[in-house]
């Protein structure tokens, strides 16, 4: 069998695969480069009549049809030469050197070889054969670990700067500062205490009413049917709501606010309007002590309020004490 043409040996494997696909050769995907060269050389020699006019193969057939190549191919194909021919080659080293020089000139790259339309995209390969290596060749990695660390640090710095700029230019800092300023007052503390008491009373006097059943939803963590209950707002039309609510509103808001308005020590000192939070807390604690601790009022409404407010009567007095403590602390800071 003839040796593989040097023109094919100079090509890269992706170029050989593209050339095999171009000439219609099949079953070449899993071949090694050397096997692919042999198979492609045999295929091109076998289909020379059909493919020798193809411009992409001009370099191959130009060397194949040259007198030197034919002589070399015939000599190899016919077996080992005679002893006389070998002796004649030994006796004529100058002619042998000229032959080798002519062969090198014929096998040198030509302009037609440079015009070979080969693309860098390799044909599809079987799944799992060379895809990881192709992906690794496409990745651009730093030249050293220090450069990789520098890139990571640069990316981290860029991300941190972007987040800081977004936070600084957004409405979040101003909103947080405004909310903090509004909550850092005695009035906010009193409203928080009253909200806790109101929520406890509302849960007691406004019962929950069954509405429907939610089927199991594994995505939400509901593995069993769940009963959906909502507050029965029709309870707002009954005396069972208004009597306890009226008692709590009177003892926790109305009477303390009235006393804080008229006995406003802060107004006489700072010439300000509004109410005195210290007086508000004192009046609230005094009313809660008289009605709920000393049993100054009897009835079912008193029991409902005392049982629904967190901590009962002691909880209401603790809330009043927080109001007094906050008012005194604010007055000390103003001096």
GROMACS .gro file of C-alpha atoms in nm:
model
  335
    1UNK     CA    1   0.000   0.000   0.000
    2UNK     CA    2   0.127   0.345  -0.086
    3UNK     CA    3   0.243   0.577   0.186
    4UNK     CA    4   0.023   0.864   0.303
    5UNK     CA    5   0.074   1.186   0.111
    6UNK     CA    6   0.277   1.451   0.291
    7UNK     CA    7   0.007   1.705   0.203
    8UNK     CA    8  -0.236   1.519   0.429
    9UNK     CA    9   0.017   1.477   0.708
   10UNK     CA   10   0.063   1.854   0.728
   11UNK     CA   11  -0.307   1.913   0.797
   12UNK     CA   12  -0.454   1.935   1.148
   13UNK     CA   13  -0.714   1.685   1.258
   14UNK     CA   14  -1.007   1.936   1.247
   15UNK     CA   15  -0.900   2.029   0.892
   16UNK     CA   16  -0.887   1.663   0.793
   17UNK     CA   17  -1.235   1.611   0.936
   18UNK     CA   18  -1.368   1.910   0.744
   19UNK     CA   19  -1.203   1.776   0.427
   20UNK     CA   20  -1.355   1.430   0.482
   21UNK     CA   21  -1.697   1.587   0.524
   22UNK     CA   22  -1.637   1.798   0.212
   23UNK     CA   23  -1.561   1.500  -0.014
   24UNK     CA   24  -1.846   1.287   0.124
   25UNK     CA   25  -1.643   1.040   0.328
   26UNK     CA   26  -1.829   0.861   0.607
   27UNK     CA   27  -1.743   0.693   0.939
   28UNK     CA   28  -1.450   0.918   1.020
   29UNK     CA   29  -1.564   1.079   1.346
   30UNK     CA   30  -1.389   0.846   1.593
   31UNK     CA   31  -1.069   0.789   1.391
   32UNK     CA   32  -0.730   0.896   1.518
   33UNK     CA   33  -0.538   1.149   1.311
   34UNK     CA   34  -0.303   0.888   1.166
   35UNK     CA   35  -0.592   0.653   1.081
   36UNK     CA   36  -0.786   0.941   0.933
   37UNK     CA   37  -0.488   1.033   0.711
   38UNK     CA   38  -0.465   0.678   0.579
   39UNK     CA   39  -0.840   0.648   0.522
   40UNK     CA   40  -0.861   0.987   0.353
   41UNK     CA   41  -0.559   0.915   0.130
   42UNK     CA   42  -0.715   0.586   0.019
   43UNK     CA   43  -1.051   0.753  -0.043
   44UNK     CA   44  -0.901   1.037  -0.249
   45UNK     CA   45  -0.694   0.798  -0.460
   46UNK     CA   46  -0.994   0.575  -0.517
   47UNK     CA   47  -1.219   0.865  -0.625
   48UNK     CA   48  -0.954   1.058  -0.816
   49UNK     CA   49  -1.164   1.075  -1.133
   50UNK     CA   50  -1.448   1.247  -0.951
   51UNK     CA   51  -1.257   1.468  -0.711
   52UNK     CA   52  -0.941   1.579  -0.893
   53UNK     CA   53  -1.120   1.883  -1.037
   54UNK     CA   54  -1.212   2.010  -0.688
   55UNK     CA   55  -1.006   2.327  -0.608
   56UNK     CA   56  -0.983   2.226  -0.243
   57UNK     CA   57  -0.791   1.910  -0.341
   58UNK     CA   58  -0.562   2.065  -0.601
   59UNK     CA   59  -0.260   2.045  -0.370
   60UNK     CA   60  -0.314   1.671  -0.308
   61UNK     CA   61  -0.367   1.570  -0.671
   62UNK     CA   62  -0.093   1.802  -0.797
   63UNK     CA   63   0.164   1.605  -0.601
   64UNK     CA   64  -0.005   1.274  -0.672
   65UNK     CA   65   0.007   1.328  -1.049
   66UNK     CA   66   0.365   1.457  -1.055
   67UNK     CA   67   0.623   1.226  -1.227
   68UNK     CA   68   0.822   1.195  -0.906
   69UNK     CA   69   0.521   1.083  -0.704
   70UNK     CA   70   0.413   0.829  -0.962
   71UNK     CA   71   0.762   0.683  -0.978
   72UNK     CA   72   0.782   0.667  -0.599
   73UNK     CA   73   0.435   0.520  -0.564
   74UNK     CA   74   0.493   0.256  -0.827
   75UNK     CA   75   0.821   0.157  -0.667
   76UNK     CA   76   0.662   0.111  -0.329
   77UNK     CA   77   0.355  -0.060  -0.467
   78UNK     CA   78   0.563  -0.310  -0.669
   79UNK     CA   79   0.764  -0.429  -0.372
   80UNK     CA   80   1.136  -0.404  -0.299
   81UNK     CA   81   1.357  -0.284  -0.590
   82UNK     CA   82   1.631  -0.489  -0.744
   83UNK     CA   83   1.982  -0.500  -0.604
   84UNK     CA   84   2.121  -0.332  -0.911
   85UNK     CA   85   1.895  -0.035  -0.865
   86UNK     CA   86   2.007  -0.002  -0.506
   87UNK     CA   87   2.371  -0.022  -0.609
   88UNK     CA   88   2.316   0.239  -0.875
   89UNK     CA   89   2.162   0.472  -0.618
   90UNK     CA   90   2.462   0.420  -0.391
   91UNK     CA   91   2.706   0.491  -0.671
   92UNK     CA   92   2.533   0.817  -0.761
   93UNK     CA   93   2.494   1.021  -0.441
   94UNK     CA   94   2.480   1.349  -0.634
   95UNK     CA   95   2.179   1.233  -0.833
   96UNK     CA   96   2.011   1.117  -0.510
   97UNK     CA   97   2.067   1.458  -0.351
   98UNK     CA   98   1.911   1.623  -0.655
   99UNK     CA   99   1.615   1.386  -0.629
  100UNK     CA  100   1.563   1.470  -0.263
  101UNK     CA  101   1.586   1.841  -0.339
  102UNK     CA  102   1.328   1.808  -0.616
  103UNK     CA  103   1.096   1.616  -0.383
  104UNK     CA  104   1.126   1.886  -0.113
  105UNK     CA  105   1.046   2.155  -0.370
  106UNK     CA  106   0.739   1.964  -0.486
  107UNK     CA  107   0.615   1.904  -0.131
  108UNK     CA  108   0.665   2.268  -0.024
  109UNK     CA  109   0.341   2.469   0.035
  110UNK     CA  110   0.203   2.633  -0.278
  111UNK     CA  111  -0.041   2.919  -0.334
  112UNK     CA  112  -0.319   2.673  -0.410
  113UNK     CA  113  -0.266   2.515  -0.067
  114UNK     CA  114  -0.309   2.852   0.101
  115UNK     CA  115  -0.642   2.896  -0.075
  116UNK     CA  116  -0.783   2.571   0.066
  117UNK     CA  117  -1.128   2.660   0.211
  118UNK     CA  118  -1.095   2.496   0.550
  119UNK     CA  119  -1.292   2.626   0.847
  120UNK     CA  120  -1.196   2.610   1.211
  121UNK     CA  121  -1.527   2.463   1.318
  122UNK     CA  122  -1.498   2.089   1.359
  123UNK     CA  123  -1.790   1.862   1.267
  124UNK     CA  124  -2.024   1.719   1.525
  125UNK     CA  125  -1.868   1.449   1.735
  126UNK     CA  126  -2.041   1.179   1.936
  127UNK     CA  127  -2.182   1.299   2.266
  128UNK     CA  128  -1.932   1.274   2.550
  129UNK     CA  129  -1.627   1.212   2.324
  130UNK     CA  130  -1.455   1.552   2.293
  131UNK     CA  131  -1.706   1.807   2.418
  132UNK     CA  132  -1.527   1.876   2.753
  133UNK     CA  133  -1.196   1.929   2.574
  134UNK     CA  134  -1.356   2.164   2.322
  135UNK     CA  135  -1.512   2.361   2.607
  136UNK     CA  136  -1.178   2.377   2.788
  137UNK     CA  137  -1.011   2.514   2.475
  138UNK     CA  138  -1.273   2.791   2.453
  139UNK     CA  139  -1.217   2.906   2.813
  140UNK     CA  140  -0.973   3.191   2.867
  141UNK     CA  141  -0.786   3.130   3.192
  142UNK     CA  142  -0.528   3.359   3.355
  143UNK     CA  143  -0.164   3.278   3.302
  144UNK     CA  144  -0.087   3.235   3.675
  145UNK     CA  145  -0.267   3.194   4.010
  146UNK     CA  146  -0.173   3.549   4.107
  147UNK     CA  147  -0.353   3.689   3.801
  148UNK     CA  148  -0.655   3.475   3.886
  149UNK     CA  149  -0.658   3.614   4.242
  150UNK     CA  150  -0.631   3.968   4.103
  151UNK     CA  151  -0.929   3.912   3.874
  152UNK     CA  152  -1.138   3.770   4.160
  153UNK     CA  153  -1.048   4.066   4.382
  154UNK     CA  154  -1.129   4.309   4.100
  155UNK     CA  155  -1.469   4.147   4.041
  156UNK     CA  156  -1.548   4.153   4.414
  157UNK     CA  157  -1.451   4.520   4.440
  158UNK     CA  158  -1.665   4.609   4.139
  159UNK     CA  159  -1.966   4.425   4.282
  160UNK     CA  160  -1.925   4.586   4.625
  161UNK     CA  161  -1.894   4.932   4.471
  162UNK     CA  162  -2.206   4.879   4.261
  163UNK     CA  163  -2.409   4.766   4.564
  164UNK     CA  164  -2.286   5.062   4.774
  165UNK     CA  165  -2.368   5.309   4.497
  166UNK     CA  166  -2.716   5.163   4.456
  167UNK     CA  167  -2.780   5.177   4.830
  168UNK     CA  168  -2.650   5.533   4.860
  169UNK     CA  169  -2.852   5.673   4.570
  170UNK     CA  170  -3.174   5.490   4.657
  171UNK     CA  171  -3.451   5.596   4.895
  172UNK     CA  172  -3.356   5.332   5.154
  173UNK     CA  173  -3.114   5.539   5.369
  174UNK     CA  174  -3.348   5.839   5.392
  175UNK     CA  175  -3.648   5.617   5.468
  176UNK     CA  176  -3.463   5.433   5.744
  177UNK     CA  177  -3.343   5.759   5.899
  178UNK     CA  178  -3.692   5.909   5.889
  179UNK     CA  179  -3.847   5.596   6.041
  180UNK     CA  180  -3.585   5.587   6.314
  181UNK     CA  181  -3.648   5.953   6.401
  182UNK     CA  182  -4.023   5.894   6.427
  183UNK     CA  183  -3.987   5.582   6.643
  184UNK     CA  184  -3.735   5.743   6.880
  185UNK     CA  185  -4.003   5.933   7.073
  186UNK     CA  186  -4.214   5.873   7.382
  187UNK     CA  187  -4.530   5.895   7.171
  188UNK     CA  188  -4.410   5.600   6.959
  189UNK     CA  189  -4.350   5.394   7.273
  190UNK     CA  190  -4.702   5.469   7.398
  191UNK     CA  191  -4.857   5.383   7.061
  192UNK     CA  192  -4.667   5.054   7.058
  193UNK     CA  193  -4.796   4.962   7.404
  194UNK     CA  194  -5.153   5.055   7.311
  195UNK     CA  195  -5.129   4.854   6.987
  196UNK     CA  196  -5.029   4.541   7.179
  197UNK     CA  197  -5.323   4.584   7.417
  198UNK     CA  198  -5.567   4.653   7.130
  199UNK     CA  199  -5.458   4.344   6.936
  200UNK     CA  200  -5.507   4.123   7.241
  201UNK     CA  201  -5.855   4.268   7.304
  202UNK     CA  202  -5.953   4.241   6.936
  203UNK     CA  203  -5.862   3.871   6.923
  204UNK     CA  204  -6.083   3.811   7.226
  205UNK     CA  205  -6.398   4.005   7.131
  206UNK     CA  206  -6.390   3.934   6.752
  207UNK     CA  207  -6.395   3.555   6.710
  208UNK     CA  208  -6.268   3.374   6.403
  209UNK     CA  209  -6.530   3.228   6.171
  210UNK     CA  210  -6.475   2.924   5.947
  211UNK     CA  211  -6.474   3.021   5.580
  212UNK     CA  212  -6.341   2.729   5.374
  213UNK     CA  213  -6.084   2.449   5.367
  214UNK     CA  214  -5.755   2.484   5.182
  215UNK     CA  215  -5.649   2.161   5.006
  216UNK     CA  216  -5.297   2.021   5.062
  217UNK     CA  217  -5.030   2.222   4.878
  218UNK     CA  218  -4.689   2.051   4.912
  219UNK     CA  219  -4.512   2.348   4.752
  220UNK     CA  220  -4.625   2.568   5.044
  221UNK     CA  221  -4.558   2.304   5.309
  222UNK     CA  222  -4.929   2.218   5.354
  223UNK     CA  223  -4.947   1.840   5.364
  224UNK     CA  224  -5.296   1.824   5.522
  225UNK     CA  225  -5.619   2.014   5.454
  226UNK     CA  226  -5.622   2.343   5.644
  227UNK     CA  227  -5.929   2.529   5.767
  228UNK     CA  228  -5.934   2.894   5.661
  229UNK     CA  229  -6.080   3.121   5.930
  230UNK     CA  230  -6.135   3.496   5.913
  231UNK     CA  231  -6.249   3.748   6.179
  232UNK     CA  232  -6.627   3.766   6.212
  233UNK     CA  233  -6.682   4.138   6.145
  234UNK     CA  234  -7.050   4.105   6.232
  235UNK     CA  235  -6.936   4.095   6.596
  236UNK     CA  236  -6.870   4.471   6.564
  237UNK     CA  237  -7.248   4.520   6.566
  238UNK     CA  238  -7.300   4.352   6.904
  239UNK     CA  239  -7.262   4.470   7.260
  240UNK     CA  240  -7.018   4.184   7.326
  241UNK     CA  241  -6.763   4.392   7.132
  242UNK     CA  242  -6.848   4.749   7.226
  243UNK     CA  243  -6.876   4.707   7.604
  244UNK     CA  244  -6.522   4.562   7.654
  245UNK     CA  245  -6.378   4.790   7.388
  246UNK     CA  246  -6.542   5.098   7.544
  247UNK     CA  247  -6.404   5.009   7.887
  248UNK     CA  248  -6.051   4.960   7.753
  249UNK     CA  249  -6.065   5.278   7.541
  250UNK     CA  250  -6.182   5.482   7.838
  251UNK     CA  251  -5.925   5.350   8.087
  252UNK     CA  252  -5.626   5.327   7.853
  253UNK     CA  253  -5.673   5.622   7.613
  254UNK     CA  254  -5.952   5.866   7.696
  255UNK     CA  255  -5.890   5.934   8.067
  256UNK     CA  256  -5.505   5.935   8.041
  257UNK     CA  257  -5.514   6.165   7.735
  258UNK     CA  258  -5.755   6.404   7.909
  259UNK     CA  259  -5.536   6.420   8.220
  260UNK     CA  260  -5.221   6.467   8.010
  261UNK     CA  261  -5.385   6.753   7.820
  262UNK     CA  262  -5.495   6.948   8.122
  263UNK     CA  263  -5.199   6.863   8.347
  264UNK     CA  264  -4.936   6.939   8.082
  265UNK     CA  265  -4.619   7.022   8.274
  266UNK     CA  266  -4.416   7.024   7.953
  267UNK     CA  267  -4.634   7.301   7.809
  268UNK     CA  268  -4.568   7.535   8.102
  269UNK     CA  269  -4.195   7.460   8.091
  270UNK     CA  270  -4.122   7.460   7.717
  271UNK     CA  271  -4.420   7.663   7.601
  272UNK     CA  272  -4.534   7.379   7.379
  273UNK     CA  273  -4.880   7.245   7.309
  274UNK     CA  274  -4.991   6.880   7.294
  275UNK     CA  275  -4.987   6.654   7.596
  276UNK     CA  276  -4.747   6.550   7.867
  277UNK     CA  277  -4.639   6.181   7.828
  278UNK     CA  278  -4.542   6.161   8.194
  279UNK     CA  279  -4.890   6.269   8.303
  280UNK     CA  280  -5.041   6.028   8.048
  281UNK     CA  281  -4.855   5.734   8.202
  282UNK     CA  282  -4.933   5.838   8.558
  283UNK     CA  283  -5.307   5.873   8.491
  284UNK     CA  284  -5.321   5.544   8.299
  285UNK     CA  285  -5.143   5.352   8.573
  286UNK     CA  286  -5.362   5.508   8.843
  287UNK     CA  287  -5.687   5.423   8.656
  288UNK     CA  288  -5.574   5.066   8.589
  289UNK     CA  289  -5.483   5.020   8.955
  290UNK     CA  290  -5.820   5.149   9.078
  291UNK     CA  291  -6.041   4.958   8.831
  292UNK     CA  292  -5.857   4.631   8.767
  293UNK     CA  293  -5.645   4.582   9.079
  294UNK     CA  294  -5.868   4.733   9.347
  295UNK     CA  295  -6.185   4.608   9.168
  296UNK     CA  296  -6.328   4.957   9.137
  297UNK     CA  297  -6.565   4.826   8.869
  298UNK     CA  298  -6.748   4.497   8.853
  299UNK     CA  299  -6.891   4.325   8.547
  300UNK     CA  300  -6.825   4.090   8.261
  301UNK     CA  301  -6.659   4.361   8.049
  302UNK     CA  302  -6.390   4.414   8.315
  303UNK     CA  303  -6.310   4.040   8.314
  304UNK     CA  304  -6.292   4.033   7.932
  305UNK     CA  305  -6.052   4.330   7.920
  306UNK     CA  306  -5.834   4.199   8.199
  307UNK     CA  307  -5.819   3.852   8.042
  308UNK     CA  308  -5.746   3.967   7.686
  309UNK     CA  309  -5.478   4.234   7.744
  310UNK     CA  310  -5.131   4.070   7.761
  311UNK     CA  311  -5.035   4.052   8.128
  312UNK     CA  312  -5.376   4.162   8.250
  313UNK     CA  313  -5.383   4.449   8.498
  314UNK     CA  314  -5.009   4.411   8.566
  315UNK     CA  315  -4.941   4.443   8.193
  316UNK     CA  316  -5.138   4.769   8.170
  317UNK     CA  317  -4.950   4.913   8.467
  318UNK     CA  318  -4.615   4.810   8.313
  319UNK     CA  319  -4.715   4.993   7.993
  320UNK     CA  320  -4.799   5.302   8.197
  321UNK     CA  321  -4.462   5.277   8.373
  322UNK     CA  322  -4.282   5.266   8.037
  323UNK     CA  323  -4.461   5.584   7.934
  324UNK     CA  324  -4.356   5.763   8.255
  325UNK     CA  325  -3.996   5.640   8.224
  326UNK     CA  326  -3.974   5.753   7.861
  327UNK     CA  327  -4.116   6.096   7.942
  328UNK     CA  328  -3.870   6.150   8.229
  329UNK     CA  329  -3.576   6.039   8.012
  330UNK     CA  330  -3.679   6.276   7.733
  331UNK     CA  331  -3.709   6.563   7.978
  332UNK     CA  332  -3.361   6.493   8.116
  333UNK     CA  333  -3.212   6.493   7.765
  334UNK     CA  334  -3.372   6.826   7.681
  335UNK     CA  335  -3.203   7.005   7.969
   0.00000   0.00000   0.00000
